[in-house]
XYZ file of C-alpha atoms in Angstrom:
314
model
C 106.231 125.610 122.315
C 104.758 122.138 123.754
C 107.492 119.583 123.334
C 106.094 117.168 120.790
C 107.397 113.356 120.351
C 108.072 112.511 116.986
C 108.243 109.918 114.645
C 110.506 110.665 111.345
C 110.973 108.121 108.661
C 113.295 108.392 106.222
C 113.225 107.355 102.631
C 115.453 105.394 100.935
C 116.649 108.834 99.035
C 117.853 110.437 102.829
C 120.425 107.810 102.411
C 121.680 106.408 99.341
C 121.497 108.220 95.633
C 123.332 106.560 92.763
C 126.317 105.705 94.780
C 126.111 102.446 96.878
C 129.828 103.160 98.244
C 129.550 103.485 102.239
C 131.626 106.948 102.079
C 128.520 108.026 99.989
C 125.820 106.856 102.229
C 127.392 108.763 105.248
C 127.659 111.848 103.755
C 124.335 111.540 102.237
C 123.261 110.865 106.077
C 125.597 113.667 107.323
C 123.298 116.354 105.066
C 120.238 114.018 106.357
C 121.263 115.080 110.364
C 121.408 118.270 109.745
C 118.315 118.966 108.706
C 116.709 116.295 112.028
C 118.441 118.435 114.374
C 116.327 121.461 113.572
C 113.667 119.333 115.442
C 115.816 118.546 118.180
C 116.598 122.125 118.250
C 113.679 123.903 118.849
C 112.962 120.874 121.809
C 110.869 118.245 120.096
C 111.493 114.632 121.011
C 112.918 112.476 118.382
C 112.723 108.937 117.163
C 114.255 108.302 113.417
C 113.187 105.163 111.483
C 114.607 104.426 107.982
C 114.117 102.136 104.635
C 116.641 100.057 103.646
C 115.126 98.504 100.082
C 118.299 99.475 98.216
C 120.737 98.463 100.895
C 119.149 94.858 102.548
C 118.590 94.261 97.983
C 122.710 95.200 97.423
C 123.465 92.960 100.163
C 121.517 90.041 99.344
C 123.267 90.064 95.908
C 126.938 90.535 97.698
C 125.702 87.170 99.464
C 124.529 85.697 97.107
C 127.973 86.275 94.760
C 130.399 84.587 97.491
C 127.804 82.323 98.829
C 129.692 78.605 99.433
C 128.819 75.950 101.381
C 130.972 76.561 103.858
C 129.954 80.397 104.016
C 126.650 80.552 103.379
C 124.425 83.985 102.689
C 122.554 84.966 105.668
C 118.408 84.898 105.447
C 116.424 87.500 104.419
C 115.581 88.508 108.036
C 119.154 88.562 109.234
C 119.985 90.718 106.317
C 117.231 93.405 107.817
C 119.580 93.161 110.825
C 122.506 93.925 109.300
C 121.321 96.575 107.342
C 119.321 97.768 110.484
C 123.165 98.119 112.211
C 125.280 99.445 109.715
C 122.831 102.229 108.463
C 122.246 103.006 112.376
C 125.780 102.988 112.989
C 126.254 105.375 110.252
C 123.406 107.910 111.218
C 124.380 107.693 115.377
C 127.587 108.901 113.612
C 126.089 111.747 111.529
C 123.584 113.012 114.555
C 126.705 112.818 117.142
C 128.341 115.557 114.585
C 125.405 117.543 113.858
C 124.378 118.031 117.330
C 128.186 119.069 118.551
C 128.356 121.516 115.410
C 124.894 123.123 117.263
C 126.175 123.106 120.982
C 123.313 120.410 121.718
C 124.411 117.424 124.026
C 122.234 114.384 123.111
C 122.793 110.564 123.163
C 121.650 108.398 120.052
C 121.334 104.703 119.999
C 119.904 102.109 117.526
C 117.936 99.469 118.292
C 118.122 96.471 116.472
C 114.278 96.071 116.044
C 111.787 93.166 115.908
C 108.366 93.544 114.374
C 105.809 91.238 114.803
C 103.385 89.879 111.812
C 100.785 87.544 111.717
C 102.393 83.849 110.252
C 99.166 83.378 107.759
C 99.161 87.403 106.318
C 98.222 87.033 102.900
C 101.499 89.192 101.681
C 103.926 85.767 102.281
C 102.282 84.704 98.790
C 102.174 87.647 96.697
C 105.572 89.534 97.097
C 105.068 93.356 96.666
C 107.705 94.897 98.310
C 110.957 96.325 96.174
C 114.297 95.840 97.390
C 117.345 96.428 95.961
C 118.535 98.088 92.793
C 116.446 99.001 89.506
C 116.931 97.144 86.272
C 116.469 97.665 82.629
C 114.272 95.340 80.817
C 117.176 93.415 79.680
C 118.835 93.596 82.894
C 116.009 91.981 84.089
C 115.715 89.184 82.346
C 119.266 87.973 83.335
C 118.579 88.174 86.129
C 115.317 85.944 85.782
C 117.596 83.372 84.432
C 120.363 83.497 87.249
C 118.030 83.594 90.056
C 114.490 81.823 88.662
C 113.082 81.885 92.436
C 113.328 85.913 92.401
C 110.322 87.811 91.360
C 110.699 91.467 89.776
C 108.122 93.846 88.840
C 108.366 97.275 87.179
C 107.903 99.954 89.518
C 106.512 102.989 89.179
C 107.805 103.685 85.763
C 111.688 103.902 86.905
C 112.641 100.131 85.887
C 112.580 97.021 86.999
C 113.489 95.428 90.548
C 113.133 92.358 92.415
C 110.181 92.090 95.062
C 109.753 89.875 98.154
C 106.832 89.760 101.189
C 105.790 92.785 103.037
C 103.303 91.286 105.459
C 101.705 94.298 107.544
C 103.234 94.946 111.331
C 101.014 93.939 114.112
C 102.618 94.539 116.949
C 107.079 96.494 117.596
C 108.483 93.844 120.464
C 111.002 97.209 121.435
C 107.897 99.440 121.766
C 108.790 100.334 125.422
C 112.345 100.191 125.226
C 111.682 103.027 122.687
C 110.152 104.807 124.981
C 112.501 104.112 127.714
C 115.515 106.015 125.858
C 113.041 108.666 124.995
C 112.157 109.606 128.561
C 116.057 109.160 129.561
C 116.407 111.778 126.508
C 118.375 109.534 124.150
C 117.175 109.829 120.589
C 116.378 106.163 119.707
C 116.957 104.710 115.895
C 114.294 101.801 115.395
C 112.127 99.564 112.788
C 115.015 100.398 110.755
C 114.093 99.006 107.034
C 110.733 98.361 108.469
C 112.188 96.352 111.355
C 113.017 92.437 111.508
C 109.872 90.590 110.466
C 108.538 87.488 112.890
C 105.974 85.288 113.725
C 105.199 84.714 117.148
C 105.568 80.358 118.315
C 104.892 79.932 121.637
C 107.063 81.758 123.672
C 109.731 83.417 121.322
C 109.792 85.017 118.400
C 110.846 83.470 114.595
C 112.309 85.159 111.676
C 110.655 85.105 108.374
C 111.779 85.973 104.764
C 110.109 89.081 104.412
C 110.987 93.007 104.707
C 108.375 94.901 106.188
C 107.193 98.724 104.184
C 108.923 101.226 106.767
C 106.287 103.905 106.790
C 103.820 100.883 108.330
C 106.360 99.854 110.549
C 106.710 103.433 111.564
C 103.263 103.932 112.183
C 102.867 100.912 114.263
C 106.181 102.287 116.127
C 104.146 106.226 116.150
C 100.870 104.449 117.805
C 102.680 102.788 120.625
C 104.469 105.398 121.764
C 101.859 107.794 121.788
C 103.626 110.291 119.528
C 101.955 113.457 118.567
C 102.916 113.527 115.297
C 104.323 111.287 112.239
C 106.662 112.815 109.512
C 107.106 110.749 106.234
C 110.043 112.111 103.999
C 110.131 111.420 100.265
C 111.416 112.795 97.535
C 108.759 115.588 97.287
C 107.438 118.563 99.311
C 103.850 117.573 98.932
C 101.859 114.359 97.891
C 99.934 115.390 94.620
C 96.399 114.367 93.099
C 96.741 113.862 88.846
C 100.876 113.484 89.471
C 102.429 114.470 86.192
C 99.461 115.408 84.434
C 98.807 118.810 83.588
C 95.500 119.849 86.236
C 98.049 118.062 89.125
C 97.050 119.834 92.097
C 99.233 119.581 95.421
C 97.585 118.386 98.790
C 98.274 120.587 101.481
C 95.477 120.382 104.612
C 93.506 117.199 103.795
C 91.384 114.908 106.020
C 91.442 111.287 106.342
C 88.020 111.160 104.344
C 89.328 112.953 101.382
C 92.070 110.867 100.864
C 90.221 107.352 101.173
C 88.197 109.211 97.725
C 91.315 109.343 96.382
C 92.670 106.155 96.665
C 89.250 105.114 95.357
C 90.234 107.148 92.380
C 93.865 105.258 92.222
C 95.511 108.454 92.949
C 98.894 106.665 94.186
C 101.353 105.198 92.727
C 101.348 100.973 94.502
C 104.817 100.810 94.388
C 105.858 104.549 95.930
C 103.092 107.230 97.922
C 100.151 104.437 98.326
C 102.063 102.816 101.430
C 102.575 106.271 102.740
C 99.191 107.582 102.162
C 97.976 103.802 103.707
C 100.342 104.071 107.196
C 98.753 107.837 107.449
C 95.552 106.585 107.333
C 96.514 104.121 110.083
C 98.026 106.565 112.195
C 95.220 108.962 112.335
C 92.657 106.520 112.616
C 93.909 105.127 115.817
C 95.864 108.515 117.107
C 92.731 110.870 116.693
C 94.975 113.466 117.992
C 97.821 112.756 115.856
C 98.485 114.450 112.732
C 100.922 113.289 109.833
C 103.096 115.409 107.526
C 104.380 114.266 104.513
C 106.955 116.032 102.815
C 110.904 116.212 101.562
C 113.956 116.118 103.643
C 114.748 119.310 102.091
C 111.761 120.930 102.705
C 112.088 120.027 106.433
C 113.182 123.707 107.432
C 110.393 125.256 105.650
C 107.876 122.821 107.589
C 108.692 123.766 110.912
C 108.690 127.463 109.926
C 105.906 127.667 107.803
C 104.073 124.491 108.286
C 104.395 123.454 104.775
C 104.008 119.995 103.300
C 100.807 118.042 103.272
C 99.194 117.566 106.580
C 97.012 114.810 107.094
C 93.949 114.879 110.286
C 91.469 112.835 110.768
């Protein structure tokens, strides 16, 4: 088989459920390596990327509860950091011990990741993006009260949660750096939670209060490194037309041009697949060659078997 470079992103569900605790998130992640090394396994070239929408939205609120003047919360950008190193130090952790339990010798590193975005995108004044935990409808109006700046919107039918910018990536600054581990056979961690948004001024780079949608971030990561193929996990094995209704149908082979009819149609959900279905779009627009998979971490095995999940060409 033709060794294949790879782009996975992982949803926020590969690495926190109900339980925010960090013993939980690592052995959520330790279930999450074992299915990645299959690809590593049967020689594919690796590159994870992650969300972090619960974990930089948990933090912000840890912040902002011992906040003082003399020990301020962070930014919103910085937080992206953080997150960006302690759920990469967690999953170079898990990988390290699912690639010893299969006799494989790899290195993994995380890179603490910059993405670029343009200073006047449209997205820095209509938040969109969900971060942090859901809330009932009276949950969320206390929280309207104690933080009046904050804006929350209900998404996709689960509850209630606060949403910031998500301007769109133009450009990863670690692109070839990427690259670099991936020819020394390292398996890089990068644009973790979508990467650390900033606006180019002159000759560096400025952070901006904003968290960047990971599956764009990965595609902009997928189309600079030439990978062959981008793999979006969510919480289901296939993307499906009429979700929930009773005539849903699941997508298995579809082209570019069928899905563009149905987001015309309003097929996806704004707040959950549309992003995904949007960054696939991307990807095999400007990778021609490239295909896209979107399926479930669990269903991962059953992919590279039996090619299932819904594959997306141009």
């Amino acid at each position: 088989m033709t060794k294949r470079k790879i782009v996975v992103a992982l949803g926020g569900n590969a690495i926190l459920a109900d339980d925010a605790s960090a013993a939980a998130q690592q052995a959520a992640l330790a279930d999450t390596a074992k299915s990645l090394v299959q690809f590593v396994k049967q020689g594919d070239q690796l590159i994870i990327s992650h969300g972090n929408g619960p974990q930089v939205g948990n933090l912000l609120l840890q912040q902002a509860a011992g906040s003082t003047a003399k020990n301020p919360a962070m930014p919103l950008d910085t937080a992206v950091a953080m997150t960006q190193g302690s759920i990469g130090y967690w999953l170079e952790n898990a990988m390290d011990k699912a690639l010893a339990d299969e006799g494989l010798t790899k290195d993994v590193a995380t890179v603490v990741t910059q993405v670029e975005v343009a200073p006047d995108d449209p997205a820095f004044t209509d938040p969109s993006k969900p971060i942090g935990p859901f809330y009932t409808e009276a949950e969320v109006a206390a929280e309207k009260q104690a933080h009046p700046d904050n804006v929350y919107v209900e998404d996709a039918g689960r509850g209630y949660r606060r949403v910031v910018a998500s301007p769109k990536p133009i450009n990863v600054k670690e692109a070839a750096v990427v690259n670099a581990l991936v020819d020394a056979d390292v398996i890089p961690v990068s644009v973790g939670g979508g990467g650390v948004p900033v606006v180019r001024e002159g000759h560096q780079l400025v952070g901006r209060e904003a968290v960047i949608d990971k599956d764009f971030a990965s595609e902009k990561l997928a189309e600079l490194v030439h990978a062959d193929l981008l793999i979006i996990l969510t919480a289901v094995d296939h993307v499906f037309v009429n979700f929930n209704q009773p005539d849903q149908k699941q997508l298995t082979d579809v082209t570019s041009a069928e899905l563009n009819q149905y987001i015309q149609e309003n097929q996806f959900a704004k707040g959950s697949m549309l992003p995904k279905i949007q960054a696939a779009l991307d990807f095999v627009n400007n990778r021609p060659d490239g295909k896209v998979v979107i399926t479930s971490l669990a269903n991962v095995g059953d992919f590279l078997e039996n090619g299932s999940g819904t594959i997306i060409r141009k």
